[in-house]
Amino acid sequence: QREFNARVQHDLRNSVWVNGGCASWYQDNDGNITTLWPGFTFNFRRITKRFDLAAYDVERRGAVAAPARATEATPATV
């Protein structure tokens, strides 16, 4: 997680959020930009499509009901 966050901050180093004199709630008191992803959404989808399960501590608990599927009567939230 630290490596990921460091990479996000590195990727943002030349952005308007850092160099444009922009003051907003996106930047904390330490100068870090609070964002989930610094780039295009298609890159986010590509990079998060698969992950290394072995890198996580996984604990299986009791059965969980599947979430309801979106229908015309209950539209999905994007």
GROMACS .gro file of N, CA, C and O in nm:
model
  312
    1GLN      N    1   0.083  -0.118   0.000
    1GLN     CA    2   0.000   0.000   0.000
    1GLN      C    3   0.088   0.125   0.000
    1GLN      O    4   0.059   0.220  -0.071
    2ARG      N    5   0.194   0.121   0.079
    2ARG     CA    6   0.284   0.237   0.081
    2ARG      C    7   0.348   0.260  -0.056
    2ARG      O    8   0.360   0.374  -0.101
    3GLU      N    9   0.387   0.151  -0.122
    3GLU     CA   10   0.447   0.164  -0.255
    3GLU      C   11   0.348   0.223  -0.355
    3GLU      O   12   0.382   0.309  -0.436
    4PHE      N   13   0.223   0.175  -0.349
    4PHE     CA   14   0.120   0.225  -0.439
    4PHE      C   15   0.098   0.375  -0.416
    4PHE      O   16   0.095   0.454  -0.509
    5ASN      N   17   0.084   0.414  -0.289
    5ASN     CA   18   0.060   0.555  -0.258
    5ASN      C   19   0.179   0.643  -0.297
    5ASN      O   20   0.160   0.755  -0.345
    6ALA      N   21   0.300   0.593  -0.278
    6ALA     CA   22   0.419   0.668  -0.320
    6ALA      C   23   0.419   0.686  -0.472
    6ALA      O   24   0.454   0.794  -0.522
    7ARG      N   25   0.378   0.583  -0.545
    7ARG     CA   26   0.373   0.592  -0.691
    7ARG      C   27   0.266   0.693  -0.735
    7ARG      O   28   0.289   0.772  -0.829
    8VAL      N   29   0.152   0.695  -0.668
    8VAL     CA   30   0.047   0.792  -0.700
    8VAL      C   31   0.101   0.933  -0.680
    8VAL      O   32   0.085   1.020  -0.767
    9GLN      N   33   0.167   0.960  -0.567
    9GLN     CA   34   0.220   1.093  -0.542
    9GLN      C   35   0.328   1.128  -0.645
    9GLN      O   36   0.335   1.242  -0.692
   10HIS      N   37   0.411   1.031  -0.680
   10HIS     CA   38   0.514   1.053  -0.782
   10HIS      C   39   0.450   1.090  -0.916
   10HIS      O   40   0.495   1.184  -0.983
   11ASP      N   41   0.346   1.018  -0.953
   11ASP     CA   42   0.278   1.044  -1.080
   11ASP      C   43   0.212   1.182  -1.082
   11ASP      O   44   0.193   1.240  -1.189
   12LEU      N   45   0.178   1.234  -0.966
   12LEU     CA   46   0.111   1.364  -0.957
   12LEU      C   47   0.209   1.481  -0.943
   12LEU      O   48   0.167   1.596  -0.939
   13ARG      N   49   0.338   1.454  -0.936
   13ARG     CA   50   0.438   1.557  -0.904
   13ARG      C   51   0.437   1.675  -1.002
   13ARG      O   52   0.472   1.786  -0.965
   14ASN      N   53   0.397   1.652  -1.127
   14ASN     CA   54   0.394   1.760  -1.225
   14ASN      C   55   0.252   1.807  -1.257
   14ASN      O   56   0.231   1.879  -1.354
   15SER      N   57   0.158   1.766  -1.177
   15SER     CA   58   0.018   1.801  -1.204
   15SER      C   59  -0.014   1.942  -1.154
   15SER      O   60   0.060   2.002  -1.077
   16VAL      N   61  -0.126   1.992  -1.200
   16VAL     CA   62  -0.172   2.124  -1.157
   16VAL      C   63  -0.199   2.125  -1.006
   16VAL      O   64  -0.186   2.228  -0.941
   17TRP      N   65  -0.230   2.009  -0.949
   17TRP     CA   66  -0.259   2.002  -0.806
   17TRP      C   67  -0.135   2.033  -0.723
   17TRP      O   68  -0.146   2.078  -0.610
   18VAL      N   69  -0.016   2.009  -0.780
   18VAL     CA   70   0.108   2.035  -0.708
   18VAL      C   71   0.173   2.165  -0.753
   18VAL      O   72   0.218   2.245  -0.672
   19ASN      N   73   0.179   2.188  -0.882
   19ASN     CA   74   0.256   2.299  -0.937
   19ASN      C   75   0.173   2.418  -0.987
   19ASN      O   76   0.229   2.518  -1.026
   20GLY      N   77   0.043   2.405  -0.988
   20GLY     CA   78  -0.038   2.511  -1.045
   20GLY      C   79  -0.083   2.618  -0.948
   20GLY      O   80  -0.161   2.705  -0.982
   21GLY      N   81  -0.034   2.612  -0.824
   21GLY     CA   82  -0.078   2.710  -0.726
   21GLY      C   83  -0.220   2.685  -0.680
   21GLY      O   84  -0.286   2.772  -0.625
   22CYS      N   85  -0.267   2.563  -0.705
   22CYS     CA   86  -0.404   2.528  -0.670
   22CYS      C   87  -0.414   2.497  -0.521
   22CYS      O   88  -0.335   2.421  -0.468
   23ALA      N   89  -0.509   2.557  -0.455
   23ALA     CA   90  -0.535   2.526  -0.314
   23ALA      C   91  -0.675   2.468  -0.306
   23ALA      O   92  -0.772   2.536  -0.340
   24SER      N   93  -0.684   2.344  -0.267
   24SER     CA   94  -0.815   2.281  -0.257
   24SER      C   95  -0.810   2.169  -0.155
   24SER      O   96  -0.704   2.137  -0.101
   25TRP      N   97  -0.922   2.108  -0.130
   25TRP     CA   98  -0.929   1.998  -0.033
   25TRP      C   99  -0.860   1.872  -0.086
   25TRP      O  100  -0.842   1.777  -0.012
   26TYR      N  101  -0.818   1.871  -0.212
   26TYR     CA  102  -0.747   1.756  -0.266
   26TYR      C  103  -0.605   1.744  -0.209
   26TYR      O  104  -0.544   1.639  -0.214
   27GLN      N  105  -0.550   1.853  -0.158
   27GLN     CA  106  -0.414   1.851  -0.106
   27GLN      C  107  -0.418   1.866   0.046
   27GLN      O  108  -0.478   1.958   0.099
   28ASP      N  109  -0.350   1.772   0.115
   28ASP     CA  110  -0.349   1.778   0.261
   28ASP      C  111  -0.239   1.872   0.312
   28ASP      O  112  -0.165   1.931   0.234
   29ASN      N  113  -0.229   1.886   0.443
   29ASN     CA  114  -0.132   1.978   0.503
   29ASN      C  115   0.013   1.941   0.473
   29ASN      O  116   0.103   2.024   0.483
   30ASP      N  117   0.038   1.814   0.438
   30ASP     CA  118   0.173   1.769   0.405
   30ASP      C  119   0.204   1.778   0.256
   30ASP      O  120   0.311   1.737   0.211
   31GLY      N  121   0.108   1.828   0.177
   31GLY     CA  122   0.129   1.842   0.034
   31GLY      C  123   0.091   1.720  -0.048
   31GLY      O  124   0.110   1.718  -0.169
   32ASN      N  125   0.037   1.617   0.017
   32ASN     CA  126  -0.007   1.497  -0.056
   32ASN      C  127  -0.142   1.521  -0.120
   32ASN      O  128  -0.229   1.583  -0.061
   33ILE      N  129  -0.157   1.470  -0.240
   33ILE     CA  130  -0.285   1.481  -0.311
   33ILE      C  131  -0.369   1.360  -0.275
   33ILE      O  132  -0.326   1.246  -0.289
   34THR      N  133  -0.490   1.386  -0.230
   34THR     CA  134  -0.579   1.276  -0.190
   34THR      C  135  -0.666   1.238  -0.309
   34THR      O  136  -0.765   1.304  -0.338
   35THR      N  137  -0.624   1.136  -0.377
   35THR     CA  138  -0.699   1.083  -0.491
   35THR      C  139  -0.681   0.933  -0.495
   35THR      O  140  -0.582   0.880  -0.445
   36LEU      N  141  -0.777   0.864  -0.552
   36LEU     CA  142  -0.767   0.719  -0.564
   36LEU      C  143  -0.681   0.678  -0.682
   36LEU      O  144  -0.616   0.574  -0.680
   37TRP      N  145  -0.681   0.759  -0.787
   37TRP     CA  146  -0.609   0.721  -0.908
   37TRP      C  147  -0.569   0.848  -0.983
   37TRP      O  148  -0.652   0.934  -1.008
   38PRO      N  149  -0.441   0.860  -1.021
   38PRO     CA  150  -0.394   0.983  -1.083
   38PRO      C  151  -0.406   0.986  -1.236
   38PRO      O  152  -0.365   1.084  -1.297
   39GLY      N  153  -0.457   0.883  -1.296
   39GLY     CA  154  -0.456   0.875  -1.442
   39GLY      C  155  -0.591   0.846  -1.502
   39GLY      O  156  -0.696   0.873  -1.443
   40PHE      N  157  -0.587   0.788  -1.621
   40PHE     CA  158  -0.708   0.756  -1.695
   40PHE      C  159  -0.778   0.633  -1.636
   40PHE      O  160  -0.712   0.540  -1.589
   41THR      N  161  -0.909   0.632  -1.643
   41THR     CA  162  -0.985   0.519  -1.586
   41THR      C  163  -0.958   0.389  -1.659
   41THR      O  164  -0.959   0.283  -1.598
   42PHE      N  165  -0.929   0.395  -1.791
   42PHE     CA  166  -0.903   0.269  -1.862
   42PHE      C  167  -0.774   0.205  -1.810
   42PHE      O  168  -0.763   0.083  -1.806
   43ASN      N  169  -0.676   0.286  -1.769
   43ASN     CA  170  -0.554   0.229  -1.708
   43ASN      C  171  -0.584   0.170  -1.570
   43ASN      O  172  -0.529   0.067  -1.534
   44PHE      N  173  -0.669   0.236  -1.495
   44PHE     CA  174  -0.709   0.184  -1.363
   44PHE      C  175  -0.776   0.048  -1.379
   44PHE      O  176  -0.744  -0.047  -1.307
   45ARG      N  177  -0.866   0.037  -1.474
   45ARG     CA  178  -0.936  -0.090  -1.497
   45ARG      C  179  -0.838  -0.199  -1.539
   45ARG      O  180  -0.847  -0.313  -1.495
   46ARG      N  181  -0.743  -0.163  -1.626
   46ARG     CA  182  -0.645  -0.261  -1.672
   46ARG      C  183  -0.557  -0.309  -1.557
   46ARG      O  184  -0.536  -0.429  -1.541
   47ILE      N  185  -0.510  -0.219  -1.476
   47ILE     CA  186  -0.415  -0.255  -1.370
   47ILE      C  187  -0.483  -0.327  -1.253
   47ILE      O  188  -0.420  -0.403  -1.181
   48THR      N  189  -0.613  -0.304  -1.233
   48THR     CA  190  -0.683  -0.367  -1.121
   48THR      C  191  -0.768  -0.487  -1.164
   48THR      O  192  -0.837  -0.545  -1.081
   49LYS      N  193  -0.760  -0.523  -1.289
   49LYS     CA  194  -0.840  -0.635  -1.340
   49LYS      C  195  -0.801  -0.766  -1.271
   49LYS      O  196  -0.885  -0.850  -1.243
   50ARG      N  197  -0.673  -0.781  -1.244
   50ARG     CA  198  -0.623  -0.901  -1.177
   50ARG      C  199  -0.533  -0.858  -1.062
   50ARG      O  200  -0.475  -0.751  -1.065
   51PHE      N  201  -0.523  -0.943  -0.962
   51PHE     CA  202  -0.435  -0.913  -0.850
   51PHE      C  203  -0.378  -1.042  -0.796
   51PHE      O  204  -0.428  -1.151  -0.822
   52ASP      N  205  -0.270  -1.030  -0.721
   52ASP     CA  206  -0.201  -1.145  -0.665
   52ASP      C  207  -0.264  -1.180  -0.530
   52ASP      O  208  -0.235  -1.117  -0.429
   53LEU      N  209  -0.351  -1.279  -0.530
   53LEU     CA  210  -0.421  -1.319  -0.408
   53LEU      C  211  -0.323  -1.360  -0.299
   53LEU      O  212  -0.347  -1.337  -0.181
   54ALA      N  213  -0.209  -1.416  -0.337
   54ALA     CA  214  -0.110  -1.460  -0.239
   54ALA      C  215  -0.050  -1.342  -0.161
   54ALA      O  216   0.006  -1.360  -0.053
   55ALA      N  217  -0.065  -1.222  -0.211
   55ALA     CA  218  -0.012  -1.103  -0.143
   55ALA      C  219  -0.102  -1.056  -0.030
   55ALA      O  220  -0.069  -0.962   0.041
   56TYR      N  221  -0.215  -1.122  -0.011
   56TYR     CA  222  -0.313  -1.082   0.090
   56TYR      C  223  -0.336  -1.193   0.190
   56TYR      O  224  -0.326  -1.310   0.158
   57ASP      N  225  -0.371  -1.154   0.312
   57ASP     CA  226  -0.415  -1.248   0.413
   57ASP      C  227  -0.566  -1.264   0.394
   57ASP      O  228  -0.642  -1.171   0.420
   58VAL      N  229  -0.607  -1.380   0.345
   58VAL     CA  230  -0.747  -1.403   0.314
   58VAL      C  231  -0.806  -1.498   0.417
   58VAL      O  232  -0.749  -1.602   0.447
   59GLU      N  233  -0.919  -1.459   0.469
   59GLU     CA  234  -0.989  -1.541   0.568
   59GLU      C  235  -1.132  -1.561   0.521
   59GLU      O  236  -1.204  -1.465   0.497
   60ARG      N  237  -1.172  -1.684   0.504
   60ARG     CA  238  -1.308  -1.712   0.458
   60ARG      C  239  -1.400  -1.722   0.578
   60ARG      O  240  -1.371  -1.794   0.673
   61ARG      N  241  -1.507  -1.651   0.572
   61ARG     CA  242  -1.607  -1.655   0.678
   61ARG      C  243  -1.734  -1.713   0.623
   61ARG      O  244  -1.740  -1.750   0.508
   62GLY      N  245  -1.838  -1.718   0.701
   62GLY     CA  246  -1.965  -1.777   0.661
   62GLY      C  247  -2.013  -1.730   0.525
   62GLY      O  248  -1.967  -1.631   0.471
   63ALA      N  249  -2.106  -1.803   0.470
   63ALA     CA  250  -2.161  -1.772   0.338
   63ALA      C  251  -2.222  -1.632   0.338
   63ALA      O  252  -2.285  -1.590   0.434
   64VAL      N  253  -2.203  -1.564   0.229
   64VAL     CA  254  -2.257  -1.430   0.213
   64VAL      C  255  -2.352  -1.432   0.094
   64VAL      O  256  -2.319  -1.486  -0.011
   65ALA      N  257  -2.468  -1.375   0.111
   65ALA     CA  258  -2.566  -1.371   0.002
   65ALA      C  259  -2.514  -1.283  -0.110
   65ALA      O  260  -2.450  -1.182  -0.087
   66ALA      N  261  -2.540  -1.324  -0.232
   66ALA     CA  262  -2.500  -1.246  -0.349
   66ALA      C  263  -2.580  -1.117  -0.351
   66ALA      O  264  -2.698  -1.115  -0.315
   67PRO      N  265  -2.517  -1.006  -0.395
   67PRO     CA  266  -2.590  -0.880  -0.402
   67PRO      C  267  -2.699  -0.888  -0.509
   67PRO      O  268  -2.688  -0.963  -0.605
   68ALA      N  269  -2.804  -0.810  -0.489
   68ALA     CA  270  -2.915  -0.807  -0.584
   68ALA      C  271  -2.864  -0.753  -0.717
   68ALA      O  272  -2.781  -0.664  -0.722
   69ARG      N  273  -2.914  -0.809  -0.825
   69ARG     CA  274  -2.876  -0.762  -0.959
   69ARG      C  275  -2.960  -0.641  -0.994
   69ARG      O  276  -3.076  -0.631  -0.959
   70ALA      N  277  -2.898  -0.549  -1.067
   70ALA     CA  278  -2.969  -0.429  -1.110
   70ALA      C  279  -3.073  -0.465  -1.215
   70ALA      O  280  -3.048  -0.546  -1.303
   71THR      N  281  -3.189  -0.406  -1.204
   71THR     CA  282  -3.294  -0.424  -1.304
   71THR      C  283  -3.346  -0.287  -1.341
   71THR      O  284  -3.303  -0.185  -1.286
   72GLU      N  285  -3.441  -0.283  -1.431
   72GLU     CA  286  -3.499  -0.154  -1.467
   72GLU      C  287  -3.567  -0.090  -1.347
   72GLU      O  288  -3.570   0.030  -1.333
   73ALA      N  289  -3.621  -0.172  -1.259
   73ALA     CA  290  -3.689  -0.119  -1.141
   73ALA      C  291  -3.590  -0.069  -1.037
   73ALA      O  292  -3.620   0.019  -0.959
   74THR      N  293  -3.469  -0.129  -1.035
   74THR     CA  294  -3.366  -0.087  -0.939
   74THR      C  295  -3.238  -0.058  -1.016
   74THR      O  296  -3.154  -0.145  -1.033
   75PRO      N  297  -3.222   0.064  -1.067
   75PRO     CA  298  -3.106   0.096  -1.148
   75PRO      C  299  -2.976   0.087  -1.069
   75PRO      O  300  -2.975   0.113  -0.948
   76ALA      N  301  -2.870   0.050  -1.137
   76ALA     CA  302  -2.739   0.042  -1.073
   76ALA      C  303  -2.684   0.181  -1.052
   76ALA      O  304  -2.710   0.273  -1.130
   77THR      N  305  -2.607   0.199  -0.947
   77THR     CA  306  -2.542   0.327  -0.920
   77THR      C  307  -2.403   0.320  -0.978
   77THR      O  308  -2.332   0.224  -0.960
   78VAL      N  309  -2.365   0.425  -1.047
   78VAL     CA  310  -2.231   0.430  -1.108
   78VAL      C  311  -2.144   0.520  -1.027
   78VAL      O  312  -2.179   0.619  -0.978
   0.00000   0.00000   0.00000
